[in-house]
mmCIF file of C-alpha atoms in Angstrom:
data_model
loop_
_atom_site.group_PDB
_atom_site.id
_atom_site.type_symbol
_atom_site.label_atom_id
_atom_site.label_comp_id
_atom_site.label_asym_id
_atom_site.label_seq_id
_atom_site.Cartn_x
_atom_site.Cartn_y
_atom_site.Cartn_z
ATOM 1 C CA CYS A 1 -7.680 -9.770 12.682
ATOM 2 C CA ASP A 2 -10.036 -10.149 15.490
ATOM 3 C CA ASN A 3 -8.317 -14.079 15.837
ATOM 4 C CA PHE A 4 -4.837 -12.886 15.914
ATOM 5 C CA ASP A 5 -3.543 -12.370 19.216
ATOM 6 C CA SER A 6 -2.730 -8.792 20.695
ATOM 7 C CA ASP A 7 0.727 -9.599 21.629
ATOM 8 C CA LYS A 8 1.718 -11.313 18.651
ATOM 9 C CA GLU A 9 4.251 -9.970 15.871
ATOM 10 C CA GLU A 10 4.599 -12.881 13.339
ATOM 11 C CA PRO A 11 8.361 -12.567 11.540
ATOM 12 C CA CYS A 12 7.437 -12.957 8.051
ATOM 13 C CA SER A 13 10.192 -12.286 5.247
ATOM 14 C CA ALA A 14 10.536 -10.799 1.360
ATOM 15 C CA PRO A 15 12.843 -10.391 -1.180
ATOM 16 C CA LYS A 16 14.376 -6.520 -1.698
ATOM 17 C CA HIS A 17 14.053 -7.084 -5.135
ATOM 18 C CA PRO A 18 11.303 -9.635 -6.600
ATOM 19 C CA HIS A 19 13.679 -10.415 -9.757
ATOM 20 C CA HIS A 20 16.752 -10.366 -7.621
ATOM 21 C CA GLU A 21 17.087 -12.791 -5.015
ATOM 22 C CA GLU A 22 21.159 -11.828 -5.059
ATOM 23 C CA MET A 23 20.820 -8.639 -3.221
ATOM 24 C CA GLY A 24 18.760 -10.261 -0.276
ATOM 25 C CA ARG A 25 15.631 -10.078 1.600
ATOM 26 C CA ARG A 26 13.869 -7.342 4.320
ATOM 27 C CA GLU A 27 12.564 -8.796 7.444
ATOM 28 C CA PHE A 28 9.633 -7.471 8.425
ATOM 29 C CA THR A 29 6.328 -8.385 11.786
ATOM 30 C CA LEU A 30 2.753 -8.994 10.645
ATOM 31 C CA GLY A 31 0.332 -8.002 14.095
ATOM 32 C CA LYS A 32 -3.246 -7.350 14.573
ATOM 33 C CA GLU A 33 -3.776 -4.371 13.409
ATOM 34 C CA LEU A 34 -3.191 -3.677 9.743
ATOM 35 C CA TRP A 35 -3.151 -0.854 7.299
ATOM 36 C CA ILE A 36 -3.789 -1.692 3.932
ATOM 37 C CA GLU A 37 -5.281 0.999 1.336
ATOM 38 C CA ALA A 38 -8.306 2.144 0.995
ATOM 39 C CA ASP A 39 -9.313 0.898 -3.207
ATOM 40 C CA ASP A 40 -8.722 -2.510 -1.115
ATOM 41 C CA PHE A 41 -12.070 -3.070 -0.052
ATOM 42 C CA MET A 42 -15.216 -2.250 -1.220
ATOM 43 C CA VAL A 43 -18.449 -2.825 0.608
ATOM 44 C CA GLU A 44 -20.620 -3.143 -2.719
ATOM 45 C CA PRO A 45 -17.653 -5.235 -4.896
ATOM 46 C CA VAL A 46 -18.028 -4.734 -8.733
ATOM 47 C CA LYS A 47 -17.203 -7.843 -11.237
ATOM 48 C CA GLY A 48 -13.746 -8.992 -11.092
ATOM 49 C CA PHE A 49 -13.047 -7.020 -7.688
ATOM 50 C CA PHE A 50 -10.888 -9.873 -6.226
ATOM 51 C CA ARG A 51 -9.923 -7.650 -3.039
ATOM 52 C CA LEU A 52 -11.382 -7.755 0.421
ATOM 53 C CA TYR A 53 -14.884 -7.309 0.294
ATOM 54 C CA PRO A 54 -18.153 -8.069 3.312
ATOM 55 C CA PRO A 55 -19.988 -11.349 3.682
ATOM 56 C CA LYS A 56 -24.044 -11.093 1.915
ATOM 57 C CA ASP A 57 -26.893 -12.427 1.652
ATOM 58 C CA GLY A 58 -25.405 -15.555 3.692
ATOM 59 C CA GLN A 59 -21.731 -15.784 1.544
ATOM 60 C CA ALA A 60 -18.938 -14.953 3.781
ATOM 61 C CA GLY A 61 -16.999 -12.510 2.703
ATOM 62 C CA SER A 62 -13.795 -12.518 0.933
ATOM 63 C CA ARG A 63 -10.781 -14.287 0.852
ATOM 64 C CA VAL A 64 -7.348 -12.370 0.162
ATOM 65 C CA ARG A 65 -3.452 -13.541 0.725
ATOM 66 C CA LEU A 66 -1.634 -10.278 2.919
ATOM 67 C CA ARG A 67 1.448 -10.378 0.917
ATOM 68 C CA HIS A 68 4.070 -12.560 2.666
ATOM 69 C CA GLY A 69 1.634 -13.684 5.314
ATOM 70 C CA PHE A 70 -1.437 -14.914 6.155
ATOM 71 C CA VAL A 71 -4.581 -15.524 3.864
ATOM 72 C CA ILE A 72 -7.378 -13.909 6.298
ATOM 73 C CA GLU A 73 -11.263 -13.291 5.419
ATOM 74 C CA CYS A 74 -13.405 -10.348 5.838
ATOM 75 C CA THR A 75 -15.840 -11.259 8.528
ATOM 76 C CA GLY A 76 -17.057 -7.245 8.132
ATOM 77 C CA TYR A 77 -16.078 -3.253 8.814
ATOM 78 C CA ASP A 78 -16.766 0.160 10.474
ATOM 79 C CA THR A 79 -18.308 3.011 9.666
ATOM 80 C CA ASP A 80 -17.953 6.568 11.110
ATOM 81 C CA ALA A 81 -21.085 8.719 11.287
ATOM 82 C CA ASN A 82 -20.567 10.112 7.265
ATOM 83 C CA GLY A 83 -21.233 6.381 6.662
ATOM 84 C CA GLN A 84 -17.355 6.485 5.463
ATOM 85 C CA VAL A 85 -15.241 3.154 6.602
ATOM 86 C CA ILE A 86 -12.968 3.433 8.906
ATOM 87 C CA ALA A 87 -12.128 -0.145 9.788
ATOM 88 C CA VAL A 88 -12.556 -3.366 7.854
ATOM 89 C CA HIS A 89 -12.267 -6.284 10.028
ATOM 90 C CA ALA A 90 -10.693 -9.910 9.374
ATOM 91 C CA GLN A 91 -10.149 -13.447 10.522
ATOM 92 C CA TYR A 92 -6.870 -15.139 9.473
ATOM 93 C CA PHE A 93 -5.660 -18.801 8.820
ATOM 94 C CA PRO A 94 -3.131 -19.863 11.005
ATOM 95 C CA ASP A 95 -1.537 -22.945 8.900
ATOM 96 C CA SER A 96 -1.963 -20.391 5.537
ATOM 97 C CA LYS A 97 1.524 -18.687 5.569
ATOM 98 C CA SER A 98 2.948 -17.679 2.239
ATOM 99 C CA GLY A 99 6.248 -20.282 2.531
ATOM 100 C CA THR A 100 4.545 -22.943 4.624
ATOM 101 C CA PRO A 101 3.239 -26.051 2.520
ATOM 102 C CA GLU A 102 -0.013 -26.043 4.381
ATOM 103 C CA SER A 103 -0.211 -22.562 2.054
ATOM 104 C CA ASN A 104 -0.968 -24.687 -1.008
ATOM 105 C CA ASN A 105 -4.459 -25.404 0.682
ATOM 106 C CA TYR A 106 -5.792 -21.692 0.284
ATOM 107 C CA LYS A 107 -5.930 -20.962 -3.546
ATOM 108 C CA VAL A 108 -7.257 -16.895 -3.659
ATOM 109 C CA LYS A 109 -6.954 -14.554 -6.539
ATOM 110 C CA GLY A 110 -6.444 -11.559 -4.352
ATOM 111 C CA ASN A 111 -3.005 -10.478 -2.432
ATOM 112 C CA LEU A 112 -2.954 -7.122 -0.542
ATOM 113 C CA HIS A 113 -0.339 -4.599 0.537
ATOM 114 C CA TRP A 114 0.252 -4.232 4.064
ATOM 115 C CA VAL A 115 1.973 -2.657 7.298
ATOM 116 C CA ASN A 116 1.908 -4.015 10.613
ATOM 117 C CA ALA A 117 0.112 -0.668 12.527
ATOM 118 C CA LYS A 118 2.320 -1.460 15.578
ATOM 119 C CA ASN A 119 5.402 -0.394 13.898
ATOM 120 C CA ALA A 120 4.498 1.647 10.860
ATOM 121 C CA ILE A 121 6.119 4.929 10.909
ATOM 122 C CA LYS A 122 5.096 8.077 9.094
ATOM 123 C CA ALA A 123 6.184 9.771 6.781
ATOM 124 C CA GLU A 124 5.430 12.989 4.292
ATOM 125 C CA VAL A 125 5.081 12.018 0.819
ATOM 126 C CA ARG A 126 5.373 13.968 -2.053
ATOM 127 C CA ILE A 127 3.479 13.259 -5.622
ATOM 128 C CA TYR A 128 4.931 15.522 -8.409
ATOM 129 C CA ASP A 129 2.118 15.474 -11.656
ATOM 130 C CA ARG A 130 2.834 16.730 -14.494
ATOM 131 C CA LEU A 131 3.284 20.799 -14.524
ATOM 132 C CA PHE A 132 1.252 21.050 -17.528
ATOM 133 C CA THR A 133 -2.392 19.874 -18.136
ATOM 134 C CA ASP A 134 -1.467 20.717 -21.936
ATOM 135 C CA PRO A 135 1.397 18.539 -23.831
ATOM 136 C CA HIS A 136 1.674 21.755 -25.755
ATOM 137 C CA PRO A 137 1.196 24.421 -23.635
ATOM 138 C CA ASP A 138 3.216 26.977 -25.474
ATOM 139 C CA SER A 139 1.899 25.961 -29.452
ATOM 140 C CA GLY A 140 0.109 28.668 -31.786
ATOM 141 C CA ASP A 141 -1.375 31.544 -29.867
ATOM 142 C CA LYS A 142 -2.094 29.531 -26.146
ATOM 143 C CA ASN A 143 -0.630 31.332 -22.839
ATOM 144 C CA PHE A 144 1.310 28.626 -21.196
ATOM 145 C CA LEU A 145 0.337 29.853 -18.217
ATOM 146 C CA ASP A 146 -3.681 28.981 -18.539
ATOM 147 C CA ALA A 147 -2.310 25.072 -18.875
ATOM 148 C CA ILE A 148 -0.228 24.991 -15.437
ATOM 149 C CA ASN A 149 -1.961 21.934 -13.524
ATOM 150 C CA PRO A 150 -2.819 23.478 -10.134
ATOM 151 C CA ASN A 151 -2.880 19.663 -8.950
ATOM 152 C CA SER A 152 1.310 19.557 -10.127
ATOM 153 C CA LYS A 153 2.179 18.816 -6.794
ATOM 154 C CA GLN A 154 0.336 17.080 -3.554
ATOM 155 C CA VAL A 155 1.835 16.188 -0.264
ATOM 156 C CA ILE A 156 0.112 13.353 1.613
ATOM 157 C CA THR A 157 0.667 11.489 5.081
ATOM 158 C CA ALA A 158 1.760 7.995 4.093
ATOM 159 C CA TYR A 159 2.599 4.860 6.720
ATOM 160 C CA LEU A 160 5.556 3.028 5.761
ATOM 161 C CA GLU A 161 7.226 -0.559 6.851
ATOM 162 C CA ALA A 162 9.446 0.214 9.717
ATOM 163 C CA GLY A 163 12.284 -0.357 7.792
ATOM 164 C CA LEU A 164 12.699 2.765 6.133
ATOM 165 C CA GLY A 165 12.676 4.190 9.344
ATOM 166 C CA HIS A 166 16.705 4.940 9.817
ATOM 167 C CA ILE A 167 17.333 5.174 6.024
ATOM 168 C CA PRO A 168 19.879 8.261 4.226
ATOM 169 C CA ALA A 169 18.628 11.070 2.431
ATOM 170 C CA GLU A 170 18.712 10.577 -1.681
ATOM 171 C CA GLN A 171 18.342 6.678 -1.102
ATOM 172 C CA ARG A 172 15.678 5.282 -3.275
ATOM 173 C CA PHE A 173 12.583 3.012 -2.764
ATOM 174 C CA GLN A 174 10.230 1.299 -5.106
ATOM 175 C CA PHE A 175 6.466 1.653 -3.304
ATOM 176 C CA GLU A 176 4.790 -1.718 -4.519
ATOM 177 C CA ARG A 177 1.470 -0.486 -7.149
ATOM 178 C CA HIS A 178 2.541 3.069 -6.997
ATOM 179 C CA GLY A 179 6.261 4.089 -8.248
ATOM 180 C CA TYR A 180 9.829 5.046 -7.598
ATOM 181 C CA PHE A 181 10.496 7.361 -4.496
ATOM 182 C CA VAL A 182 13.758 8.751 -2.831
ATOM 183 C CA ALA A 183 14.176 10.411 0.198
ATOM 184 C CA ASP A 184 13.893 14.320 -0.155
ATOM 185 C CA ARG A 185 17.802 15.675 0.020
ATOM 186 C CA VAL A 186 17.029 18.291 2.490
ATOM 187 C CA ASP A 187 13.673 17.659 4.395
ATOM 188 C CA HIS A 188 14.840 13.523 5.177
ATOM 189 C CA SER A 189 15.341 12.616 8.878
ATOM 190 C CA ASP A 190 14.955 9.582 11.095
ATOM 191 C CA GLN A 191 12.812 12.331 12.965
ATOM 192 C CA THR A 192 10.606 13.287 9.761
ATOM 193 C CA PRO A 193 11.044 11.215 6.834
ATOM 194 C CA VAL A 194 10.186 12.282 3.631
ATOM 195 C CA PHE A 195 9.605 11.212 0.425
ATOM 196 C CA ASN A 196 9.422 12.479 -3.293
ATOM 197 C CA PHE A 197 8.369 10.761 -6.557
ATOM 198 C CA CYS A 198 10.342 9.903 -8.738
ATOM 199 C CA VAL A 199 8.934 7.101 -11.545
ATOM 200 C CA GLY A 200 6.103 5.809 -12.069
ATOM 201 C CA LEU A 201 5.147 2.571 -13.054
ATOM 202 C CA LYS A 202 2.925 3.353 -16.035
ATOM 203 C CA ASP A 203 2.341 5.885 -18.306
ATOM 204 C CA THR A 204 -0.344 6.842 -20.163
ATOM 205 C CA TRP A 205 0.314 10.204 -21.217
ATOM 206 C CA LYS A 206 0.107 10.779 -25.502
#
């Protein structure tokens, strides 16, 4: 957010569970530089895309709300030597913070998940998919070994809210838009957080 003070840390608050306020709230901060998901930006937006895209043909870039934060407007982006997008630029509107009366003056369709780049924690996340590519790997004369999914386990690096930096092993969380994850029983620690995927949000397997 180019017009956000680099020394500023804006306090934000969100319920720990969207439908159970009695579970309490979590506190976090918003800063000048944020991590967002790559899928939340398109240089050439398709029809019905309500997330971030840049200005074009004299039209302003898209406006979205940073979840539990401010409304921002995309102003541009940077690419590397291969044309890969490596950064998205935006301006934020100081009077648009969620929960304030003035925020009602801003009507946007998109809401973005984000984490503060300044204090996000780096974690190993293990994504587990089905062991087999065939729902009936041993039926008939099939050799089940031929149906083993080579991508049944993927290990990725993720950036998470700072509040997940000091949690015990085997504690479970929902990573919004992705599913439920559990801190690994053996490998997880404050120094090297490790989370395992356990339950998805939707499943279309038939």
